[in-house]
PDB file of C-alpha atoms and ligand atoms in Angstrom:
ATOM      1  CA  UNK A 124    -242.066  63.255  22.698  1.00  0.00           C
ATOM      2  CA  UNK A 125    -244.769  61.895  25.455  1.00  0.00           C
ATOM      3  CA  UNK A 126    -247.627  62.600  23.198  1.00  0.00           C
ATOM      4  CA  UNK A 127    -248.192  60.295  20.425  1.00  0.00           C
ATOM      5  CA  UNK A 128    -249.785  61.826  16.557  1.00  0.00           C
ATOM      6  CA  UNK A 129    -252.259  59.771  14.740  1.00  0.00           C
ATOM      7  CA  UNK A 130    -250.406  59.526  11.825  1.00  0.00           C
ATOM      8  CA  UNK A 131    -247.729  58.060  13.519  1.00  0.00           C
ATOM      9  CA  UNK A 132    -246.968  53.832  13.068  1.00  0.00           C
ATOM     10  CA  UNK A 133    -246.842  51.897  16.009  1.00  0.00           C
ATOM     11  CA  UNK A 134    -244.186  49.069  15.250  1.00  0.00           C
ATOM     12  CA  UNK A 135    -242.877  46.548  17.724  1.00  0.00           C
ATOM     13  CA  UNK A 136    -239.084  45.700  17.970  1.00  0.00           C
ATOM     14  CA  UNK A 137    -237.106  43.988  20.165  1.00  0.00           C
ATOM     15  CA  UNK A 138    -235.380  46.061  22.793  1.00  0.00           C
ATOM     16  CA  UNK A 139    -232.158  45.704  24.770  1.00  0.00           C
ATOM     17  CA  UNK A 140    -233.304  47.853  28.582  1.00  0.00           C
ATOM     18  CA  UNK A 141    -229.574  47.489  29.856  1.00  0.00           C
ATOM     19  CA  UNK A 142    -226.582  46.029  29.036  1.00  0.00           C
ATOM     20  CA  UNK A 143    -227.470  42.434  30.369  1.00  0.00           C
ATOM     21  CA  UNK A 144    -227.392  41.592  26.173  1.00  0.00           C
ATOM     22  CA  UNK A 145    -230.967  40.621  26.701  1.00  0.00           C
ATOM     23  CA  UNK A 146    -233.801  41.462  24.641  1.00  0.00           C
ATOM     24  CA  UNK A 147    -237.460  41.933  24.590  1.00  0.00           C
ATOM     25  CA  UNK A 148    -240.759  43.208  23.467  1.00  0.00           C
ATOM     26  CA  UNK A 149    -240.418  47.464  22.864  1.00  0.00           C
ATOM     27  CA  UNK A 150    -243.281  49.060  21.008  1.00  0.00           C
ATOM     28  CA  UNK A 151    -242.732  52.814  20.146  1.00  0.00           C
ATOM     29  CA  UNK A 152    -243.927  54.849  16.877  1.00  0.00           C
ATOM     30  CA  UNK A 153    -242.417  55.759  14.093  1.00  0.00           C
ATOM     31  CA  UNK A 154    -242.396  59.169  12.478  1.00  0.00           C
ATOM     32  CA  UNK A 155    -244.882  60.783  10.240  1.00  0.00           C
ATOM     33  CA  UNK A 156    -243.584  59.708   6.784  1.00  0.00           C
ATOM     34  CA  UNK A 157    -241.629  62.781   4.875  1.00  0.00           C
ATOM     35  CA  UNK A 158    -241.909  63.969   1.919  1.00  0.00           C
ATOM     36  CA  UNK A 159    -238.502  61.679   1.045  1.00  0.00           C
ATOM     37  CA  UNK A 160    -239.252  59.239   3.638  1.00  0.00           C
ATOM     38  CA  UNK A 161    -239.441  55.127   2.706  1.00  0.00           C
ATOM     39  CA  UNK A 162    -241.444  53.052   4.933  1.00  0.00           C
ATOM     40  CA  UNK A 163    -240.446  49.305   4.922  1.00  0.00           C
ATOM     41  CA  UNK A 164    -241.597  46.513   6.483  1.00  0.00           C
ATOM     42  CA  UNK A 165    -239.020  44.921   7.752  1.00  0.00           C
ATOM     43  CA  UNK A 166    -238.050  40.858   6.063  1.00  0.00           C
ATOM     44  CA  UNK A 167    -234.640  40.186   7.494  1.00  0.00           C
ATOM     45  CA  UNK A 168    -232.174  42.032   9.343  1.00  0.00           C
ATOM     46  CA  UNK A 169    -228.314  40.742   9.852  1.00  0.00           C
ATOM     47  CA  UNK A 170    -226.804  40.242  13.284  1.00  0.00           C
ATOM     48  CA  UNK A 171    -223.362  41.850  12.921  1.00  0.00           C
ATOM     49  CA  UNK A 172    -220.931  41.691  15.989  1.00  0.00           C
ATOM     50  CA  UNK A 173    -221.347  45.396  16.220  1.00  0.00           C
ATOM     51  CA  UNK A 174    -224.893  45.065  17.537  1.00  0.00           C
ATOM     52  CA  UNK A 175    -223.598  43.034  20.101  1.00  0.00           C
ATOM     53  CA  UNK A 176    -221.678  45.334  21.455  1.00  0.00           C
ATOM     54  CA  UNK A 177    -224.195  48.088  21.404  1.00  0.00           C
ATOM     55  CA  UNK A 178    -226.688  45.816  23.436  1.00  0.00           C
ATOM     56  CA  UNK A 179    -224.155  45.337  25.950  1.00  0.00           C
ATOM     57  CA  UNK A 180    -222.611  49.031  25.645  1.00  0.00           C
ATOM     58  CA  UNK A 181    -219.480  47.588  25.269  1.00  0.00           C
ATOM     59  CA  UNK A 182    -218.736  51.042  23.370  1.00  0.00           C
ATOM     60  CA  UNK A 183    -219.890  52.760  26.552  1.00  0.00           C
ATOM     61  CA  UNK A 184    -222.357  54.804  24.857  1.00  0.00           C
ATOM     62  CA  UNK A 185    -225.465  52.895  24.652  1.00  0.00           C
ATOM     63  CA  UNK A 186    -228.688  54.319  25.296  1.00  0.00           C
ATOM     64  CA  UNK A 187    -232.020  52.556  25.887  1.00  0.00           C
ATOM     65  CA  UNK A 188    -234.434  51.201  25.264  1.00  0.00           C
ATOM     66  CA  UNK A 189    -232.379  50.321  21.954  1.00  0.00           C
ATOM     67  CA  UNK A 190    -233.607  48.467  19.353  1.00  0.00           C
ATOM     68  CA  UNK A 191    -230.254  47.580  17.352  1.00  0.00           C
ATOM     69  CA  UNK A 192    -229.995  45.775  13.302  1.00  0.00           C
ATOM     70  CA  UNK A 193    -227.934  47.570  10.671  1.00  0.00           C
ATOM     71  CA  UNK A 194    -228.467  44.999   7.961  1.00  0.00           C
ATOM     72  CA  UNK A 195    -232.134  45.156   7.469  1.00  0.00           C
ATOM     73  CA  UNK A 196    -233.732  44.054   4.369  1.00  0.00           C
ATOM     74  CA  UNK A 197    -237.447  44.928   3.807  1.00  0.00           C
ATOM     75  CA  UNK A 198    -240.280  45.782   1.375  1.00  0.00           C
ATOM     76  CA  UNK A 199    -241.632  49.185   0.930  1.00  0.00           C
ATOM     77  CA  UNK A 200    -244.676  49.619   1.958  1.00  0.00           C
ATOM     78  CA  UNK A 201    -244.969  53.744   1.212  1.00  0.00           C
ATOM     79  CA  UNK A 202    -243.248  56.338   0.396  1.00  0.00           C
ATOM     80  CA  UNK A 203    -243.740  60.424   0.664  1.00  0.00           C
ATOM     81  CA  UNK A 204    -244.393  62.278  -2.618  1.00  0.00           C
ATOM     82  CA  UNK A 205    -240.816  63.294  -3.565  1.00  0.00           C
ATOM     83  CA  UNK A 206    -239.196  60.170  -3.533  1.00  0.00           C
ATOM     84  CA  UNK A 207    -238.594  59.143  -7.055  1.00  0.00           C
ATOM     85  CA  UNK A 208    -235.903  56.072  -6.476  1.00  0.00           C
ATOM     86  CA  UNK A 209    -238.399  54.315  -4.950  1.00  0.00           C
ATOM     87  CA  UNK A 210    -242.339  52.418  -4.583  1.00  0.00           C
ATOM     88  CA  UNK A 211    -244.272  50.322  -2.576  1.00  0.00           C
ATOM     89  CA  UNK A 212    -243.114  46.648  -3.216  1.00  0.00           C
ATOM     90  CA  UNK A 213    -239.667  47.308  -3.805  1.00  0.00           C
ATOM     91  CA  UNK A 214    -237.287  44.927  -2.014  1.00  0.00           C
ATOM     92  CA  UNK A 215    -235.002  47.466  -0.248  1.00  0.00           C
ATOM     93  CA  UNK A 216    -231.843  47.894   2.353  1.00  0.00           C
ATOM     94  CA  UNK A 217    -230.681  49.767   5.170  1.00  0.00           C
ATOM     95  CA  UNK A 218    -226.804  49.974   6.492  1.00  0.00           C
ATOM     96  CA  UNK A 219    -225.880  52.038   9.205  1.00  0.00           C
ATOM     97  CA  UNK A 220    -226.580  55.555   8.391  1.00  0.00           C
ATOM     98  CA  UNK A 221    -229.549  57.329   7.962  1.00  0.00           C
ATOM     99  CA  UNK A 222    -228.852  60.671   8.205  1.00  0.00           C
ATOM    100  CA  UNK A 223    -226.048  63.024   6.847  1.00  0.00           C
ATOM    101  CA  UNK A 224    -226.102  67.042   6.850  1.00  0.00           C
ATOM    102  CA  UNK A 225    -225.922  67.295   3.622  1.00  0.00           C
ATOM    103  CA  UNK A 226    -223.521  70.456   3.751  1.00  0.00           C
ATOM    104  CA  UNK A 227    -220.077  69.321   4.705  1.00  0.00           C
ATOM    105  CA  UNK A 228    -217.354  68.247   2.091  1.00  0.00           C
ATOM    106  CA  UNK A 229    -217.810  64.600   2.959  1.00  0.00           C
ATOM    107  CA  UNK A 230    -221.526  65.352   2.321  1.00  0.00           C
ATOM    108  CA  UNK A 231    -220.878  66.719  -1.112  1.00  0.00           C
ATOM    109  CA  UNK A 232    -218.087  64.525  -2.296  1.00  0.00           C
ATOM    110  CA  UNK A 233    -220.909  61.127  -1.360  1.00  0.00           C
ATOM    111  CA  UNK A 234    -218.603  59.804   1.384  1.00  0.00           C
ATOM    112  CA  UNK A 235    -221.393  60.860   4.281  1.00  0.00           C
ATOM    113  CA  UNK A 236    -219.547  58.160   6.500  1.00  0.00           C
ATOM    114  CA  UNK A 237    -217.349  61.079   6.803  1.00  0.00           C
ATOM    115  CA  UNK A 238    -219.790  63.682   7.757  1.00  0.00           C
ATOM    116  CA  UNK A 239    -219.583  64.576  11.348  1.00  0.00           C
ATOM    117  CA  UNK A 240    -223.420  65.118  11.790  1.00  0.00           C
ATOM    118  CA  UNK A 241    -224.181  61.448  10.165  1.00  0.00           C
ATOM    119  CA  UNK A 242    -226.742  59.902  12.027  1.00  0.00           C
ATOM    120  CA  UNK A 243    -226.567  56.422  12.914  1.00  0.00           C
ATOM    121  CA  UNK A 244    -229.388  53.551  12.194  1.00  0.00           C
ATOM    122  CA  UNK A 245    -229.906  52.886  15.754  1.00  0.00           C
ATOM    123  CA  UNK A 246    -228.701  54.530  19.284  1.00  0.00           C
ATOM    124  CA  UNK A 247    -228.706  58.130  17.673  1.00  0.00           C
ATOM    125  CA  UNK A 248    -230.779  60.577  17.473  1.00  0.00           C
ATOM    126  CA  UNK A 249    -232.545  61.995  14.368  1.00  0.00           C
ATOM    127  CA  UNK A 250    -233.723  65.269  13.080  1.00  0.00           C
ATOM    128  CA  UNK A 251    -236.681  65.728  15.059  1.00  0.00           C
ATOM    129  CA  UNK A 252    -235.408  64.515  18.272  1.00  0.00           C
ATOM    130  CA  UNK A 253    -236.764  60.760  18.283  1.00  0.00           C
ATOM    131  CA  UNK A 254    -234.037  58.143  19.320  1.00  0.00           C
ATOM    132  CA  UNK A 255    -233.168  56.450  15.966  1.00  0.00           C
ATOM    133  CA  UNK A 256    -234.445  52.236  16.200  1.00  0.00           C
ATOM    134  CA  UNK A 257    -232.856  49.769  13.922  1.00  0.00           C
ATOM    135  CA  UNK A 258    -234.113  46.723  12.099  1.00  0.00           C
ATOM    136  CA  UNK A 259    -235.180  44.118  14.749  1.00  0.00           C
ATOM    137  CA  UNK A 260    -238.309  45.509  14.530  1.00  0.00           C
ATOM    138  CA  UNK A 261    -241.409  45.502  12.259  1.00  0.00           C
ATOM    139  CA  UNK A 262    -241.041  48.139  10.028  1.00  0.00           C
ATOM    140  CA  UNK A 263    -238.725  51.542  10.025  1.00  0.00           C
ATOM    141  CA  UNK A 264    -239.071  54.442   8.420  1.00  0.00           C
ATOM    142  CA  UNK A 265    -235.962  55.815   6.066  1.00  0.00           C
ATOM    143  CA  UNK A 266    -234.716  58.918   4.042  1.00  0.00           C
ATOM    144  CA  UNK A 267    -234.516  57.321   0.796  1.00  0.00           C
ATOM    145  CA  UNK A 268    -230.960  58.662   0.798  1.00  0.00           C
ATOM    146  CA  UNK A 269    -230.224  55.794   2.794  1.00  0.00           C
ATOM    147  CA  UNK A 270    -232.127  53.253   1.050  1.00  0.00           C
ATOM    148  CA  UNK A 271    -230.848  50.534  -1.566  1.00  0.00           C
ATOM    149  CA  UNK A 272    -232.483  49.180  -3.955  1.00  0.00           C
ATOM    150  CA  UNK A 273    -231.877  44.937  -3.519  1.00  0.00           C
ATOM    151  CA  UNK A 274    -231.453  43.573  -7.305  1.00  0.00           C
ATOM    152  CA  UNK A 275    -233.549  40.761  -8.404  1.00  0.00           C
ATOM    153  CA  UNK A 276    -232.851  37.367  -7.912  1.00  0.00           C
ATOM    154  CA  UNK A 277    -230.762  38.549  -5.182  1.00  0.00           C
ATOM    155  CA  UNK A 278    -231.800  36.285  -1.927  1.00  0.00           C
ATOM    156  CA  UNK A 279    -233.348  39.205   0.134  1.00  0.00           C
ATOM    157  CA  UNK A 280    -231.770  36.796   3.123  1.00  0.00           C
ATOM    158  CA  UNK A 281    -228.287  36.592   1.658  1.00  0.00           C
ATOM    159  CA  UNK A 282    -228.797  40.168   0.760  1.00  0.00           C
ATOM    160  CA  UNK A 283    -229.225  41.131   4.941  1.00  0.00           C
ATOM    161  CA  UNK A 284    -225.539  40.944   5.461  1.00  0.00           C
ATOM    162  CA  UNK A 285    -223.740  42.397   2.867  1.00  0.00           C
ATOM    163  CA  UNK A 286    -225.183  45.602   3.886  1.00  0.00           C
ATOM    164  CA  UNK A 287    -222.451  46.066   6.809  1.00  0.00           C
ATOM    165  CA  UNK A 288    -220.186  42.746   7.118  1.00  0.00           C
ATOM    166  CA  UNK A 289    -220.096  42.420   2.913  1.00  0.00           C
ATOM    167  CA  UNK A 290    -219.354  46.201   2.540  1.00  0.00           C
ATOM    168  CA  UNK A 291    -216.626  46.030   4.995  1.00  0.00           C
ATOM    169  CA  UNK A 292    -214.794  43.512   2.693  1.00  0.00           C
ATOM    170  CA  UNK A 293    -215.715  45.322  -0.409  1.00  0.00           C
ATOM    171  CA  UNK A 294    -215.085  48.875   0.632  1.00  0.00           C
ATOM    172  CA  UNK A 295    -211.404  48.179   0.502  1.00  0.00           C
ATOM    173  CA  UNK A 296    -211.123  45.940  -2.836  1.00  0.00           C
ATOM    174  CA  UNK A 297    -212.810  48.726  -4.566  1.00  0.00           C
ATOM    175  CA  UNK A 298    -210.850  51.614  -3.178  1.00  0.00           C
ATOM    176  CA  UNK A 299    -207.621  50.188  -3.463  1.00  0.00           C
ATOM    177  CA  UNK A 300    -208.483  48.596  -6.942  1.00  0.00           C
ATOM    178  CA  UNK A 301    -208.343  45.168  -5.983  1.00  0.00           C
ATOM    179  CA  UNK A 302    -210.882  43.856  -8.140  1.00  0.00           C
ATOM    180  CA  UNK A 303    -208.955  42.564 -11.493  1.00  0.00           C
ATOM    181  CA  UNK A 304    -209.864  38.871 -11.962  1.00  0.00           C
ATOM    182  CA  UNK A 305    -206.684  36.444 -10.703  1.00  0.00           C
ATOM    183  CA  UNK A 306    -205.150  38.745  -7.704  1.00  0.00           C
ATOM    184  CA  UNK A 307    -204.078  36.506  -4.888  1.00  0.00           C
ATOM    185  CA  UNK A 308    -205.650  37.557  -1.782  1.00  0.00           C
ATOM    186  CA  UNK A 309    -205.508  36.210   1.425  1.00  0.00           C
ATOM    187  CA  UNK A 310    -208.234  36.537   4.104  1.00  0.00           C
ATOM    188  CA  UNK A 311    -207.071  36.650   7.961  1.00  0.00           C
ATOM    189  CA  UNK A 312    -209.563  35.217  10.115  1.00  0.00           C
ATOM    190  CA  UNK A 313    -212.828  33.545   9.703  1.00  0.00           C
ATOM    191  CA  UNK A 314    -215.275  35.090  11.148  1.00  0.00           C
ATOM    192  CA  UNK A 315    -218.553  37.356   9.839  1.00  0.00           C
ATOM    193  CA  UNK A 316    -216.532  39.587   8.165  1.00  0.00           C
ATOM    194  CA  UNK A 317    -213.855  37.232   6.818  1.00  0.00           C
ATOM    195  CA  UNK A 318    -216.213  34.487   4.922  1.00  0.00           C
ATOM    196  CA  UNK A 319    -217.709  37.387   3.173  1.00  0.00           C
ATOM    197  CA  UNK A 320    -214.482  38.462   2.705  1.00  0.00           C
ATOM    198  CA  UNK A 321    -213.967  34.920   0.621  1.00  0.00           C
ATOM    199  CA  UNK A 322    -217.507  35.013  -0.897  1.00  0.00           C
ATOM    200  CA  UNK A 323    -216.900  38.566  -2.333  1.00  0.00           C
ATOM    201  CA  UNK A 324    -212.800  37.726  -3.525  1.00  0.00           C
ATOM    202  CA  UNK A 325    -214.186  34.862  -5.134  1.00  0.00           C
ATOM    203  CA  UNK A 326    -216.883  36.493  -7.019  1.00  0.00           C
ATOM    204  CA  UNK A 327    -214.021  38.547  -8.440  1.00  0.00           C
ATOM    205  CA  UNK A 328    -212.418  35.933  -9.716  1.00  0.00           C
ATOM    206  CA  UNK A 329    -209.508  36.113  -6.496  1.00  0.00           C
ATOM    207  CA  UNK A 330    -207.349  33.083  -5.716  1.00  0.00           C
ATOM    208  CA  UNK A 331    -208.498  33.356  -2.424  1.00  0.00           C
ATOM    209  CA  UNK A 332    -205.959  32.179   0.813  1.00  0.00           C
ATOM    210  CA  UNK A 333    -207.646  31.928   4.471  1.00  0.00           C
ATOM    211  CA  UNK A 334    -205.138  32.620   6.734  1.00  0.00           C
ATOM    212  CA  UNK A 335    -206.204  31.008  10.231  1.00  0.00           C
ATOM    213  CA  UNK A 336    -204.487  30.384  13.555  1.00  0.00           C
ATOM    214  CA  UNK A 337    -205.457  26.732  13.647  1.00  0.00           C
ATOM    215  CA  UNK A 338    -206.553  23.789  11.204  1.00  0.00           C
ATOM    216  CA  UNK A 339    -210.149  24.134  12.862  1.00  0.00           C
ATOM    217  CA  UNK A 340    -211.569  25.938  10.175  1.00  0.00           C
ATOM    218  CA  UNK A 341    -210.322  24.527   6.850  1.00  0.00           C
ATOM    219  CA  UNK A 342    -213.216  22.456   5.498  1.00  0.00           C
ATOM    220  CA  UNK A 343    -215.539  25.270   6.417  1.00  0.00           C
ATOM    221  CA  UNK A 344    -213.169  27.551   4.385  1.00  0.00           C
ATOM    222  CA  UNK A 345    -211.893  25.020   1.201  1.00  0.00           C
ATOM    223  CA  UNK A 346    -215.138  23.119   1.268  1.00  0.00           C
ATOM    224  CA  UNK A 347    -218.092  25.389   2.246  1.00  0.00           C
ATOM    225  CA  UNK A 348    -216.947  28.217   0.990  1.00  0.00           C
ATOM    226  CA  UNK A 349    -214.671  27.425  -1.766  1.00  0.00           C
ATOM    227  CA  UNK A 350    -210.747  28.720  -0.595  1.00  0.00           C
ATOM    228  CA  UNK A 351    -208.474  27.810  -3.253  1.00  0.00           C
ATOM    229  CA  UNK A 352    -205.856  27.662  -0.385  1.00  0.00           C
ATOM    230  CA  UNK A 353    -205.709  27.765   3.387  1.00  0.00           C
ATOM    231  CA  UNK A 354    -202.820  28.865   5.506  1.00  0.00           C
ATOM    232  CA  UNK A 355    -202.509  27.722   9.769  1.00  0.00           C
ATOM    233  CA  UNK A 356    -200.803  31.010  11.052  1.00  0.00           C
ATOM    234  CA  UNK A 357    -198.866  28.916  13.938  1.00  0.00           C
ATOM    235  CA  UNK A 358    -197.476  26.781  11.644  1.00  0.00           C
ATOM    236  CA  UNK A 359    -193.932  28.276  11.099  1.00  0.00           C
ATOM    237  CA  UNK A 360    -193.231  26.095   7.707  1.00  0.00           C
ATOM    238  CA  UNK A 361    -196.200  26.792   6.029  1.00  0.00           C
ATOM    239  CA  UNK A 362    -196.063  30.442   6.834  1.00  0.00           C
ATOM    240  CA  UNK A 363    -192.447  30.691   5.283  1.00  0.00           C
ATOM    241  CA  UNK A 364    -193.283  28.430   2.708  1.00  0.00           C
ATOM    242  CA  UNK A 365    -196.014  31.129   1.371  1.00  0.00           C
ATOM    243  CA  UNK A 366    -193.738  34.450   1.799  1.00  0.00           C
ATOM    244  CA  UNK A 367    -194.283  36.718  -0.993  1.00  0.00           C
ATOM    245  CA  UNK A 368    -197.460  34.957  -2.386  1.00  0.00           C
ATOM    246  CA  UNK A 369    -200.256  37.180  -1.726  1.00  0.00           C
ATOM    247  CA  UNK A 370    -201.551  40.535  -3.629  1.00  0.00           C
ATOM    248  CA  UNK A 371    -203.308  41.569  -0.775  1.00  0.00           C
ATOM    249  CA  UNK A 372    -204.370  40.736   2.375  1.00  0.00           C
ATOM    250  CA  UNK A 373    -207.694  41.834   4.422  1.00  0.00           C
ATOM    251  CA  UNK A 374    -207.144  41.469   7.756  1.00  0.00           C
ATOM    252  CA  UNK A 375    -210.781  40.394   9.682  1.00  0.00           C
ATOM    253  CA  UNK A 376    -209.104  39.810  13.054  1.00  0.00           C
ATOM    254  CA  UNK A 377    -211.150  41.968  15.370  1.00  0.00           C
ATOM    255  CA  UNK A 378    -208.317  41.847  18.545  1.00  0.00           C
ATOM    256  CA  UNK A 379    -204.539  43.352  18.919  1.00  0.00           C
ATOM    257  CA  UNK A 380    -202.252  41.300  16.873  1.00  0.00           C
ATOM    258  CA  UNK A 381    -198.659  41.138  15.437  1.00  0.00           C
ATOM    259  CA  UNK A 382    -198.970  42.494  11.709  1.00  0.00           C
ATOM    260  CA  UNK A 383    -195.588  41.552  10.645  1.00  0.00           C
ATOM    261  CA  UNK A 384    -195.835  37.641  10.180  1.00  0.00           C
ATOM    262  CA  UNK A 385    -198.924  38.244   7.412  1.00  0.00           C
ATOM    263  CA  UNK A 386    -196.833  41.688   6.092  1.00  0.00           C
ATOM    264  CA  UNK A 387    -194.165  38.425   4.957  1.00  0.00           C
ATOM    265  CA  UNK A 388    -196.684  36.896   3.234  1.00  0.00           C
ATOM    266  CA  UNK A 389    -197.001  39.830   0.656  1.00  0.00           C
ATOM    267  CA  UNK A 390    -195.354  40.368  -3.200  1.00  0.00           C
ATOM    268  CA  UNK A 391    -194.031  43.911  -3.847  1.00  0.00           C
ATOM    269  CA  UNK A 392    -196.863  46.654  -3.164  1.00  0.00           C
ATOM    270  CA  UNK A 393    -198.992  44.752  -1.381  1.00  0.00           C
ATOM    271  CA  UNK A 394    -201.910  46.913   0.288  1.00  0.00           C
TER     272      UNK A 394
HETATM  273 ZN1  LIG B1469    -222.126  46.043  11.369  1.00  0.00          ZN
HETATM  274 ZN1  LIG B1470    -222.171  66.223   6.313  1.00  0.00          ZN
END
């Protein structure tokens, strides 16, 4: 640290200083590229609510200057000599790991969100003692361990988002082997998280339900997004009129609530 080697990019990002939630101009470098290492210049990067809450250390652990964006989309621009999933051009993505030991079970079994030593995309620390910098910024540099490959004629803006808010609704299909065509899923709240949570239902061929506490939302939801059906939480009659007609339901609601008035809304083994 404090001295700065030629080989080293400058890149400019912008920078949270405190926890006002403001940003601003932070230029710092980034490491020599390693032998596995992916430089990208950065396109697009996704604000998720979670960099939010960094920025304003609502978490209580936030360290700055920090340059947050966990949903980065970019082209590589080089790579070191023993990356093989990768080459310059490539339209790639970041999430919010880039680092892993390697070593633990979680490590070996490919579930490194697991692995206590994971390092984070942004307000961490990496292996050589630089503070990890997210995707607001120019360019970053990448293990390609971490790096996706974004298919082709894949938006590389639509693609920004799924890489943290899109997961988080498709983690749970997939693990809990939601994804045969014709479930009936409902998706609480509207949010981020929640219309990719009808984007991604949909593209399995869901009936998809949006569960919300007012009417507010329902043209953004049946019209905008294409709902099949949509559900006002306060309303006692349609709640009881749609007991036992969902597969599953994923819950986007990001505050304390009552589960039991959506757990009615469920057929027999609902997850
Ligand atoms: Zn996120
Ligand atoms: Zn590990």
């Amino acid at each position: 640290m404090g001295s700065v080697d030629a080989s080293e990019t400058t890149v400019t990002g912008w920078a949270a200083r405190d926890a006002t939630g403001h940003l601003s101009p932070y230029t710092y470098t980034l490491r020599k590229t390693g032998p596995e290492d992916v430089v990208l210049k950065v396109k697009y990067c996704g604000i998720c609510h979670t960099d939010v809450h960094q920025v304003k250390n609502d978490l209580g652990a936030s360290k700055y200057p920090m340059v947050p964006g966990h949903e980065v989309v970019g082209e590589v621009v080089e790579v070191g000599p023993e990356v093989s999933k990768f080459r310059a051009g490539d339209v790639v993505g970041v999430g919010v790991i880039v680092g892993c030991c390697r070593d633990c079970r979680p490590c070996k079994a490919n579930v490194e969100q697991y692995c206590n030593k994971k390092i984070w995309s942004y307000n961490d620390v990496y292996t050589d003692g630089k503070p990890t910098q997210g995707g607001f910024a120019s360019a970053m540099v990448v293990d390609q361990k971490f790096v996706v490959k974004i298919p082709a004629g894949l938006a590389p803006e639509q693609a920004a988002p799924l890489l943290c808010a899109g997961v988080t609704v498709y983690s749970p299909l997939k693990h809990f082997g939601l994804m045969t065509p014709g479930l009936r899923g409902g998706i609480l709240g509207l949010g981020g998280v929640g219309h990719m949570g009808v984007k991604v239902a949909k593209s399995m061929g869901h009936h998809v339900t949006v569960i919300s506490s007012s009417n507010k939302k329902r043209a953004e939801a049946m019209d905008d997004l294409g709902a099949d059906a949509y559900l006002v939480s306060s309303d006692a009659d349609q709640m009881a009129a749609a007991a036992d007609s969902l597969d599953y339901i994923i819950d986007t609601v990001p505050v304390k609530h009552p589960l039991e008035p959506y757990l009615a809304l469920r057929q027999d083994g609902l997850r």
